[in-house]
Coordinates of C-alpha atoms in Angstrom, one line a residue:
Chain I
M1 CA 15.9 -21.7 -13.4
T2 CA 15.3 -25.3 -14.8
M3 CA 14.6 -27.1 -11.7
T4 CA 11.0 -26.8 -10.3
I5 CA 10.3 -26.1 -6.8
E6 CA 9.5 -29.7 -6.1
E7 CA 12.8 -30.9 -7.4
R8 CA 14.5 -28.5 -5.2
R9 CA 12.8 -29.7 -2.1
T10 CA 14.4 -32.8 -2.6
R11 CA 17.7 -31.4 -2.1
R12 CA 16.6 -30.6 1.2
P13 CA 18.5 -33.3 3.6
Q14 CA 21.7 -31.9 2.6
E15 CA 20.6 -28.4 3.3
K16 CA 19.7 -29.4 6.8
V17 CA 23.3 -30.5 7.7
M18 CA 24.2 -26.8 7.1
T19 CA 21.2 -25.6 9.2
T20 CA 22.6 -27.1 12.4
T21 CA 25.8 -25.3 12.1
T22 CA 24.7 -22.0 11.1
R23 CA 23.9 -19.6 14.1
A24 CA 20.9 -17.3 14.6
K25 CA 20.7 -14.3 12.5
I26 CA 17.8 -12.8 14.2
S27 CA 17.4 -13.5 17.8
V28 CA 14.0 -12.5 19.5
R29 CA 13.7 -12.5 23.3
D30 CA 10.8 -11.6 25.3
F31 CA 9.5 -9.3 22.7
E32 CA 6.3 -7.3 23.3
F33 CA 4.7 -5.0 21.2
Y34 CA 2.0 -2.1 22.1
Y35 CA -0.4 0.0 20.1
G36 CA -1.0 2.6 22.6
A37 CA -2.5 0.8 25.8
A38 CA -3.2 -2.5 23.8
K39 CA -0.8 -5.2 23.7
V40 CA -0.5 -7.0 20.5
L41 CA 2.6 -9.1 20.8
H42 CA 3.1 -11.2 24.1
G43 CA 6.4 -12.5 25.0
I44 CA 7.9 -13.6 21.7
N45 CA 11.0 -15.8 21.8
L46 CA 12.3 -17.1 18.4
D47 CA 15.6 -17.6 16.6
V48 CA 15.8 -17.2 12.8
P49 CA 18.7 -19.1 11.3
S50 CA 20.8 -17.4 8.9
Q51 CA 20.2 -18.0 5.0
Q52 CA 17.0 -19.7 5.5
V53 CA 13.4 -18.8 4.8
T54 CA 11.3 -18.6 7.8
A55 CA 7.5 -18.3 7.3
L56 CA 5.2 -16.7 9.9
I57 CA 1.7 -17.9 9.9
G58 CA -1.5 -17.7 11.8
P59 CA -4.9 -16.2 11.4
S60 CA -5.6 -12.5 10.7
G61 CA -4.9 -10.1 13.4
C62 CA -2.6 -12.7 15.2
G63 CA 0.2 -10.2 15.3
K64 CA 2.6 -11.8 12.5
S65 CA 2.6 -8.5 10.3
T66 CA 3.3 -6.4 13.5
F67 CA 6.0 -8.9 14.4
I68 CA 7.7 -8.7 11.1
R69 CA 7.7 -4.9 11.0
S70 CA 9.2 -4.9 14.2
I71 CA 12.6 -6.3 13.1
N72 CA 13.2 -3.4 10.8
R73 CA 11.3 -1.0 13.1
M74 CA 8.9 0.0 10.4
N75 CA 6.3 0.1 13.2
D76 CA 8.1 3.3 14.5
I77 CA 6.2 5.4 12.0
I78 CA 3.0 4.6 13.7
P79 CA 2.3 7.1 16.6
E80 CA 1.8 5.5 20.1
A81 CA 3.6 2.2 18.9
R82 CA 6.3 0.9 20.9
G83 CA 8.3 -2.3 21.2
E84 CA 9.7 -3.9 24.5
G85 CA 12.2 -6.8 25.0
T86 CA 15.0 -7.4 22.3
I87 CA 15.5 -8.4 18.9
E88 CA 19.0 -9.1 18.2
I89 CA 20.6 -9.0 14.7
D90 CA 24.0 -10.6 14.7
G91 CA 24.0 -10.1 18.5
K92 CA 23.1 -6.4 18.3
N93 CA 19.7 -5.4 19.8
V94 CA 17.9 -3.3 17.3
Y95 CA 15.7 -1.7 20.1
A96 CA 18.8 -0.5 22.0
P97 CA 18.7 3.2 22.4
G98 CA 20.3 5.3 19.9
T99 CA 20.0 2.6 17.2
D100 CA 20.1 4.3 13.8
T101 CA 16.9 3.0 11.9
V102 CA 18.2 4.3 8.7
E103 CA 21.3 2.0 9.0
L104 CA 19.1 -0.9 10.2
R105 CA 16.6 -0.7 7.3
R106 CA 19.5 -0.8 4.7
R107 CA 20.6 -4.1 6.2
V108 CA 17.2 -5.4 6.5
G109 CA 15.2 -5.0 3.4
M110 CA 11.3 -5.1 3.0
V111 CA 8.9 -6.2 0.6
F112 CA 5.1 -5.3 1.2
Q113 CA 1.9 -6.9 0.6
K114 CA 0.7 -4.4 -2.0
S115 CA 3.7 -3.9 -4.4
N116 CA 4.6 -0.1 -4.2
P117 CA 6.9 0.8 -6.9
F118 CA 7.5 4.6 -7.0
P119 CA 6.0 6.6 -9.8
K120 CA 9.2 6.8 -11.5
S121 CA 11.1 4.7 -14.2
I122 CA 12.1 1.2 -13.5
Y123 CA 15.4 2.1 -13.4
D124 CA 15.2 4.9 -11.0
N125 CA 13.0 2.6 -8.7
I126 CA 15.9 0.0 -8.5
A127 CA 18.5 3.0 -8.2
Y128 CA 16.7 4.8 -5.4
G129 CA 18.2 3.1 -2.5
L130 CA 21.6 3.3 -4.0
R131 CA 21.4 6.9 -4.7
I132 CA 20.1 7.9 -1.1
G133 CA 23.1 5.7 0.1
G134 CA 25.3 8.2 -2.0
M135 CA 26.1 6.1 -5.0
R136 CA 26.4 8.7 -8.0
N137 CA 28.8 6.8 -10.4
K138 CA 26.6 6.0 -13.5
R139 CA 28.5 2.6 -14.3
E140 CA 28.3 1.5 -11.0
L141 CA 24.7 2.3 -10.8
N142 CA 24.0 0.4 -14.1
E143 CA 25.8 -2.5 -12.8
V144 CA 24.0 -2.9 -9.7
V145 CA 20.5 -2.0 -11.4
E146 CA 21.3 -4.8 -13.8
K147 CA 22.4 -7.4 -11.3
S148 CA 19.5 -6.8 -9.1
L149 CA 17.0 -7.2 -11.7
I150 CA 18.7 -10.4 -12.8
R151 CA 18.5 -11.5 -9.3
A152 CA 15.0 -10.7 -9.1
A153 CA 14.2 -12.6 -12.1
L154 CA 12.9 -9.6 -14.2
W155 CA 15.8 -8.7 -16.2
D156 CA 14.6 -10.3 -19.5
E157 CA 11.2 -8.6 -19.1
V158 CA 12.2 -5.1 -18.7
K159 CA 15.7 -4.6 -20.1
D160 CA 14.3 -2.9 -23.2
R161 CA 12.2 -0.4 -21.2
L162 CA 14.6 0.2 -18.2
H163 CA 13.4 4.0 -18.5
G164 CA 9.8 3.3 -18.9
P165 CA 7.3 3.8 -16.1
A166 CA 7.4 1.2 -13.3
L167 CA 3.7 1.6 -13.0
S168 CA 3.2 0.0 -16.5
L169 CA 4.3 -3.2 -15.2
S170 CA 1.9 -6.2 -14.4
G171 CA 1.2 -6.7 -10.7
G172 CA 3.6 -9.7 -10.4
Q173 CA 6.5 -7.9 -12.3
Q174 CA 5.8 -4.8 -9.8
Q175 CA 6.2 -7.1 -7.0
R176 CA 9.5 -8.5 -8.5
L177 CA 10.7 -5.1 -9.0
C178 CA 10.0 -4.3 -5.5
I179 CA 12.2 -7.3 -4.6
A180 CA 14.8 -6.2 -6.9
R181 CA 14.7 -2.6 -5.4
A182 CA 15.0 -4.2 -1.9
L183 CA 18.0 -6.3 -3.1
A184 CA 19.9 -3.7 -4.7
V185 CA 21.1 -2.1 -1.5
N186 CA 22.6 -5.4 -0.5
P187 CA 20.6 -6.3 2.5
E188 CA 21.5 -9.3 4.6
I189 CA 18.0 -10.0 5.8
V190 CA 14.7 -9.7 3.5
L191 CA 11.6 -9.4 5.1
M192 CA 8.4 -10.2 3.0
D193 CA 5.0 -9.2 4.3
E194 CA 2.6 -11.4 2.4
P195 CA 4.5 -10.7 -1.0
A196 CA 2.1 -12.8 -3.2
S197 CA -1.3 -12.4 -1.6
A198 CA -2.5 -9.9 -4.4
L199 CA -1.1 -12.0 -7.1
D200 CA -2.4 -14.5 -9.6
P201 CA -1.2 -18.3 -9.4
I202 CA 1.4 -18.0 -12.2
A203 CA 2.9 -14.7 -10.7
T204 CA 2.8 -16.4 -7.1
A205 CA 4.5 -19.4 -8.4
K206 CA 7.3 -16.9 -9.9
I207 CA 7.8 -15.1 -6.7
E208 CA 7.9 -18.3 -4.5
E209 CA 10.6 -19.6 -7.0
L210 CA 12.5 -16.5 -6.6
I211 CA 12.3 -16.9 -2.6
F212 CA 13.7 -20.2 -3.2
E213 CA 16.7 -18.8 -5.3
L214 CA 17.4 -15.9 -3.0
K215 CA 17.8 -17.9 0.4
D216 CA 21.3 -18.8 -0.8
R217 CA 22.5 -15.2 -0.1
Y218 CA 19.8 -13.7 2.2
T219 CA 17.8 -14.7 5.3
I220 CA 14.4 -14.4 4.7
V221 CA 11.4 -13.9 6.8
I222 CA 8.0 -14.2 5.1
V223 CA 4.6 -13.7 6.4
T224 CA 1.8 -15.6 4.6
H225 CA -1.7 -16.3 5.0
N226 CA -1.3 -19.4 2.5
M227 CA -0.3 -22.5 4.3
Q228 CA 0.7 -24.1 1.3
Q229 CA 3.1 -21.4 0.6
A230 CA 4.6 -21.7 3.8
A231 CA 4.9 -25.6 3.5
R232 CA 6.3 -24.8 -0.2
V233 CA 8.9 -22.2 0.4
S234 CA 10.0 -22.4 3.9
D235 CA 12.7 -24.1 6.2
R236 CA 11.2 -23.2 9.4
T237 CA 7.6 -22.1 10.3
A238 CA 6.4 -20.1 13.4
F239 CA 2.7 -20.2 14.0
F240 CA 1.2 -17.0 15.8
M241 CA -2.2 -17.0 17.5
L242 CA -3.6 -13.9 19.4
G243 CA -0.3 -12.2 19.8
K244 CA 1.5 -15.3 20.9
L245 CA 3.9 -17.7 19.3
V246 CA 2.2 -20.9 19.5
E247 CA 4.8 -23.3 17.8
Y248 CA 8.0 -22.9 16.0
G249 CA 10.2 -25.5 14.1
E250 CA 11.2 -27.2 11.1
T251 CA 8.4 -26.5 8.5
K252 CA 7.8 -30.2 7.9
D253 CA 7.3 -30.8 11.6
I254 CA 4.9 -27.9 12.0
F255 CA 2.8 -29.3 9.0
M256 CA 3.2 -33.0 9.4
N257 CA 3.8 -33.5 13.3
P258 CA 2.7 -30.5 15.0
K259 CA 3.1 -30.6 18.9
E260 CA 0.3 -28.2 19.8
K261 CA -3.4 -29.0 19.1
M262 CA -4.0 -25.4 18.1
T263 CA -1.3 -25.5 15.4
E264 CA -2.6 -29.0 14.2
D265 CA -6.2 -27.3 13.9
Y266 CA -4.8 -24.5 12.0
V267 CA -2.7 -26.2 9.6
T268 CA -5.4 -28.8 8.7
G269 CA -7.8 -26.0 8.2
R270 CA -10.2 -26.5 10.9
F271 CA -10.1 -22.8 11.9
G272 CA -8.5 -19.8 10.4
Chain M
M1 CA -44.6 -1.9 -15.0
N2 CA -46.3 -1.5 -11.7
A3 CA -47.4 1.9 -10.3
N4 CA -44.4 1.7 -7.8
A5 CA -41.7 1.6 -10.3
R6 CA -43.2 4.0 -12.6
R7 CA -43.5 6.5 -9.6
R8 CA -39.8 5.9 -8.7
K9 CA -38.9 6.4 -12.5
I10 CA -40.9 9.9 -12.5
I11 CA -39.0 10.9 -9.3
S12 CA -35.6 10.0 -10.8
R13 CA -36.4 12.1 -14.1
I14 CA -37.6 15.0 -11.8
A15 CA -34.4 14.9 -9.8
E16 CA -32.2 14.7 -13.1
A17 CA -33.9 17.8 -14.6
L18 CA -33.4 19.7 -11.3
C19 CA -29.7 18.9 -11.6
L20 CA -29.3 19.9 -15.3
L21 CA -31.2 23.1 -14.3
A22 CA -28.8 23.8 -11.4
V23 CA -25.8 23.3 -13.9
I24 CA -27.3 25.7 -16.4
L25 CA -27.9 28.5 -13.7
A26 CA -24.3 28.0 -12.6
L27 CA -22.8 28.1 -16.1
L28 CA -25.0 31.1 -17.2
P29 CA -23.3 33.9 -15.6
L30 CA -19.9 32.5 -16.9
A31 CA -21.2 32.2 -20.3
M32 CA -22.8 35.7 -20.1
I33 CA -19.2 37.3 -18.9
L34 CA -17.4 35.7 -21.5
F35 CA -19.8 36.6 -24.2
Y36 CA -19.9 40.4 -23.2
V37 CA -16.2 40.6 -22.7
I38 CA -15.4 39.0 -26.0
K39 CA -18.1 41.3 -27.8
E40 CA -16.8 44.4 -26.2
G41 CA -13.1 43.5 -26.0
F42 CA -12.3 41.5 -29.0
G43 CA -13.0 44.5 -31.3
A44 CA -10.7 46.8 -29.3
L45 CA -7.7 44.6 -29.5
N46 CA -5.3 45.1 -32.1
L47 CA -1.3 44.7 -32.4
D48 CA -1.0 48.3 -30.8
F49 CA -2.6 47.0 -27.7
F50 CA 0.2 44.6 -27.1
T51 CA 3.2 46.7 -28.3
Q52 CA 2.3 50.5 -27.6
M53 CA 2.5 52.5 -24.4
P54 CA -0.6 54.3 -23.1
K55 CA -1.3 57.5 -25.1
P56 CA -2.2 60.8 -23.1
V57 CA -5.7 61.7 -23.1
G58 CA -7.2 63.1 -26.2
E59 CA -4.8 61.2 -28.5
A60 CA -6.3 58.2 -30.0
G61 CA -4.9 54.7 -30.0
G62 CA -2.0 53.6 -27.7
G63 CA -1.8 50.2 -25.9
M64 CA -1.1 48.3 -22.6
A65 CA 2.6 47.0 -23.0
N66 CA 3.4 48.1 -19.9
A67 CA 0.7 46.7 -18.0
I68 CA 0.7 43.3 -19.7
V69 CA 4.5 42.8 -18.8
G70 CA 3.8 44.3 -15.3
T71 CA 1.2 41.7 -14.6
L72 CA 3.4 38.8 -15.8
I73 CA 6.0 40.3 -13.4
L74 CA 3.7 40.8 -10.5
I75 CA 2.4 37.2 -10.7
G76 CA 5.9 35.9 -11.0
L77 CA 7.0 37.8 -7.9
A78 CA 3.9 36.5 -6.1
A79 CA 4.7 32.8 -7.1
I80 CA 8.4 33.4 -5.7
F81 CA 7.0 34.5 -2.4
A82 CA 4.0 32.2 -2.1
V83 CA 5.0 28.7 -3.5
P84 CA 8.1 27.8 -1.1
I85 CA 6.4 28.9 1.9
G86 CA 3.0 27.4 0.9
V87 CA 4.5 24.2 -0.3
I88 CA 6.7 23.8 2.8
C89 CA 3.8 24.8 5.0
G90 CA 1.6 22.0 3.3
I91 CA 4.4 19.4 3.6
H92 CA 4.3 20.2 7.5
L93 CA 0.6 20.0 7.8
S94 CA 0.4 16.6 5.9
E95 CA 3.4 15.2 7.7
Y96 CA 2.5 16.3 11.3
P97 CA -1.6 16.2 10.7
A98 CA -2.5 15.8 14.3
S99 CA -0.2 18.2 16.0
R100 CA -1.7 21.4 17.8
F101 CA 0.5 23.6 15.9
S102 CA -0.9 22.1 12.5
S103 CA -4.3 22.8 13.5
V104 CA -3.3 26.3 14.5
V105 CA -1.7 26.8 11.0
R106 CA -4.4 25.2 9.3
F107 CA -7.0 27.6 10.8
A108 CA -4.6 30.6 10.2
A109 CA -4.6 29.5 6.6
D110 CA -8.4 29.4 6.2
V111 CA -8.9 32.7 8.2
L112 CA -6.1 34.3 5.7
N113 CA -8.1 32.9 2.9
G114 CA -10.9 34.8 4.2
V115 CA -9.2 38.1 4.5
P116 CA -10.6 40.8 2.1
S117 CA -7.9 41.5 -0.6
I118 CA -8.0 45.2 0.1
V119 CA -7.0 44.4 3.7
I120 CA -4.0 42.3 2.3
G121 CA -3.1 45.3 0.2
I122 CA -3.1 47.6 3.2
F123 CA -0.9 45.1 5.1
A124 CA 1.5 44.9 2.3
Y125 CA 1.4 48.8 2.2
G126 CA 2.5 48.8 5.8
L127 CA 5.0 46.0 5.4
V128 CA 6.9 46.8 2.4
V129 CA 5.8 50.6 1.0
L130 CA 5.9 52.6 4.3
P131 CA 9.5 51.7 5.4
V132 CA 11.1 52.7 2.0
K133 CA 8.3 55.2 1.4
R134 CA 7.9 54.0 -2.2
F135 CA 5.4 52.0 -4.1
S136 CA 7.0 49.0 -5.9
A137 CA 6.3 46.0 -7.7
I138 CA 7.9 44.0 -4.6
A139 CA 5.2 45.2 -2.4
G140 CA 2.6 44.1 -5.1
G141 CA 4.2 40.6 -5.2
V142 CA 4.2 40.3 -1.5
A143 CA 0.5 41.2 -1.6
L144 CA -0.6 38.8 -4.2
G145 CA 1.7 36.2 -2.8
L146 CA -0.2 36.6 0.7
L147 CA -3.4 36.0 -1.3
M148 CA -1.8 32.8 -2.8
I149 CA -0.3 31.2 0.3
P150 CA -3.3 29.8 1.9
I151 CA -4.6 28.4 -1.5
V152 CA -1.1 26.8 -2.1
V153 CA -1.0 25.4 1.5
R154 CA -4.2 23.6 1.4
T155 CA -4.0 22.2 -1.8
T156 CA -0.3 20.9 -1.3
E157 CA -1.5 19.4 2.1
E158 CA -4.6 17.5 0.6
L159 CA -2.5 16.2 -2.4
L160 CA 0.3 14.9 -0.1
R161 CA -2.3 13.1 1.9
L162 CA -3.8 11.5 -1.0
V163 CA -0.3 9.7 -1.7
P164 CA -0.5 6.1 -0.9
A165 CA 1.1 5.4 2.5
G166 CA 2.9 2.4 0.6
L167 CA 5.1 4.7 -1.2
R168 CA 6.2 6.2 2.0
E169 CA 6.9 2.7 3.7
G170 CA 8.8 1.7 0.6
A171 CA 11.2 4.6 0.7
L172 CA 11.8 4.2 4.6
A173 CA 12.3 0.5 4.1
L174 CA 15.0 1.3 1.7
G175 CA 16.8 3.3 4.6
A176 CA 15.5 6.8 3.5
T177 CA 15.1 9.3 6.3
R178 CA 11.7 10.9 6.6
T179 CA 13.0 14.3 5.1
R180 CA 14.5 12.1 2.0
A181 CA 11.2 10.2 1.5
V182 CA 9.0 13.3 1.4
F183 CA 11.3 15.3 -1.0
T184 CA 12.4 12.0 -3.4
V185 CA 9.0 10.1 -3.4
I186 CA 6.1 11.7 -1.8
L187 CA 6.3 15.2 -3.1
P188 CA 7.1 14.2 -6.6
A189 CA 4.2 11.6 -6.5
A190 CA 1.9 14.7 -5.5
L191 CA 3.7 17.3 -8.0
P192 CA 1.1 17.0 -10.9
G193 CA -1.8 18.1 -8.5
I194 CA 0.2 20.6 -6.5
L195 CA 1.3 22.3 -9.7
T196 CA -2.0 22.6 -10.7
G197 CA -3.1 24.1 -7.4
I198 CA -0.3 26.6 -7.9
L199 CA -1.5 27.5 -11.3
V200 CA -5.1 28.0 -10.3
A201 CA -3.7 30.1 -7.4
L202 CA -1.9 32.2 -10.0
A203 CA -5.1 32.7 -12.1
R204 CA -6.9 33.7 -9.1
V205 CA -4.5 36.4 -8.0
A206 CA -3.9 37.6 -11.6
G207 CA -7.3 39.0 -11.6
E208 CA -6.9 40.9 -8.3
T209 CA -6.9 44.7 -8.4
A210 CA -7.5 46.1 -4.8
P211 CA -4.2 44.8 -3.4
L212 CA -2.2 46.2 -6.0
L213 CA -3.7 49.8 -5.6
F214 CA -1.5 50.6 -2.5
T215 CA 1.3 48.4 -3.4
A216 CA 2.5 48.3 -6.8
F217 CA 0.4 51.3 -7.6
N218 CA 0.6 52.2 -11.5
N219 CA 3.1 53.3 -13.9
R220 CA 2.4 55.2 -17.2
F221 CA 5.8 54.0 -18.3
F222 CA 7.5 50.7 -19.4
S223 CA 9.3 49.6 -16.3
T224 CA 10.7 46.2 -15.3
N225 CA 12.3 47.5 -12.2
I226 CA 10.8 45.5 -9.4
G227 CA 11.8 48.4 -7.0
Q228 CA 9.6 50.8 -8.6
P229 CA 5.9 51.2 -9.2
M230 CA 4.7 49.1 -11.9
A231 CA 1.6 49.0 -14.1
S232 CA -0.9 46.0 -14.1
L233 CA -3.8 44.8 -16.5
T234 CA -6.3 45.0 -13.5
V235 CA -5.2 48.5 -12.3
Q236 CA -5.2 49.9 -15.7
V237 CA -8.6 48.5 -16.6
F238 CA -10.0 49.8 -13.3
T239 CA -8.2 53.4 -14.2
Y240 CA -9.6 53.3 -17.5
A241 CA -13.0 52.0 -16.8
I242 CA -13.8 54.9 -14.3
S243 CA -12.7 57.5 -16.5
A244 CA -14.7 59.8 -18.6
Y245 CA -13.1 59.0 -22.3
D246 CA -14.7 56.5 -24.5
D247 CA -11.3 55.6 -26.1
W248 CA -10.1 54.6 -22.7
H249 CA -13.4 52.7 -22.0
R250 CA -12.8 50.8 -25.1
Q251 CA -9.2 50.0 -23.9
A252 CA -10.5 49.0 -20.6
W253 CA -12.6 46.4 -22.4
A254 CA -9.7 45.2 -24.4
G255 CA -7.7 44.7 -21.1
A256 CA -10.5 42.8 -19.4
F257 CA -10.8 40.5 -22.3
L258 CA -6.9 40.0 -22.3
L259 CA -7.1 39.3 -18.5
V260 CA -9.8 36.7 -19.0
M261 CA -8.1 34.9 -21.9
M262 CA -4.7 35.1 -19.5
I263 CA -6.6 33.2 -16.8
L264 CA -8.3 30.8 -19.1
T265 CA -4.7 30.0 -20.7
L266 CA -3.3 29.4 -17.1
S267 CA -6.3 27.1 -16.4
M268 CA -5.7 25.2 -19.6
L269 CA -2.0 24.9 -18.8
A270 CA -2.8 23.7 -15.6
R271 CA -4.7 20.7 -16.9
F272 CA -2.2 20.2 -19.9
A273 CA 0.7 20.0 -17.3
V274 CA -1.2 17.6 -15.0
R275 CA -1.7 15.3 -18.0
R276 CA 2.0 15.2 -19.1
L277 CA 3.1 14.6 -15.7
E278 CA 0.5 12.0 -14.8
R279 CA 1.7 10.0 -17.8
M280 CA 4.9 8.8 -15.7
N281 CA 2.5 8.1 -12.7
R282 CA -0.2 6.0 -14.4
P283 CA 0.1 3.2 -16.7

């Protein structure tokens, strides 16, 4: 990684040509979400393009986390929670009856706000998803573990202690470990729920750089509280407010030239 | 220093003194038991006690080799019965904490915990001894196991619920099923604590006498056949202690001393095991 993020951003224009030709990876139509009787998402419509970074921003409690957790149906584990409407991935509705959430979550990886490495070794953390998928061959496992750690820019820091405890890593390393763990099962989409909010600026910069690297291969959706972060890493930004999608578009338009007054007030820091 | 600050300081000192007094009062009986058992028991302990069989009345010497082995077998059997049932029950309670069935199970475990151990013994007698018309180590193991189950259930439940929710989410997000997540991530994370709970429960039932009286009964001979009556330290100590012979009284003290030491060792083992396992869990 020799280029800085700023340098990379200058490559944007030619990437945009590609954008217009890529079709929607995730397509959300009239999606609503309820916790019991409380409606927390109202009629969300949005298309997430393939191999781009889409940021979800908005004040606390606006529903952006609920929304991102709806994409891989992580909300299913909350009793009384239910989604209505459709979220299609490659044209297939994940809320259709009979959808296999286990299969869905293997295609849609997730990284959480608080890094959550398992209390196992670094190696076993990365191998976890592979093993539950039935991979037993040691050589194959070694290979994927190495590749995933390299891809998550963690290999050099941990290659000498792969069998040491994952919890001995620093906070930033733990979060990259969680990213590597998600990448190991070879997902198509990676969801990140405030992946850097608990990290210091240097660790945050590393995660952001990584996100930039990863979009070549994966479709990334990221929730962030940090508007500079959204501006730095994302191609498209969606602004949520009180459970509604207020505005969605190219990141530079959202930040430089928002159509809605509410968006402008938020991105310029007038409330939030 | 003004009067108010001084007053607060004095009250704080009095509270500290009261706390210290309470600690001493709580520890005093333990210290006295230990002191007395060591004083009476240690002298009566010798190599014969571990290697010899009980001698007939009137003959000096002899030991409790059969009872020592018997106690180990009995608590082993208790663990085999109680640990799988208790742990699986605890998993159910922590996975479905709010269901009606769970609250019934929880209540049942608390009631079972409060049932006098002699009643448990009579139950095991009816359940295992009567149908085959023979006292057996299996019956003793069942009785002790029944005493262990509620302790194992509640510790398992409590410790599983202490595992951060993030670990479960992490496993599910990687495509693990709920069962898979429990057995590969959540249970291993709570294992050190659960193991301690099991060892503490074992230490507790190792000292039980009443449930063994109608189940494992006693055996004057060395036996490892779990289908036959089996000696145990507690029953042997009980039998010897109520006898009329000084020599048996001495042996009873030695047995009591050994029991206390076994329980102490189990407790220390529990702490040691936890520390070793936690090394993987914490930086």
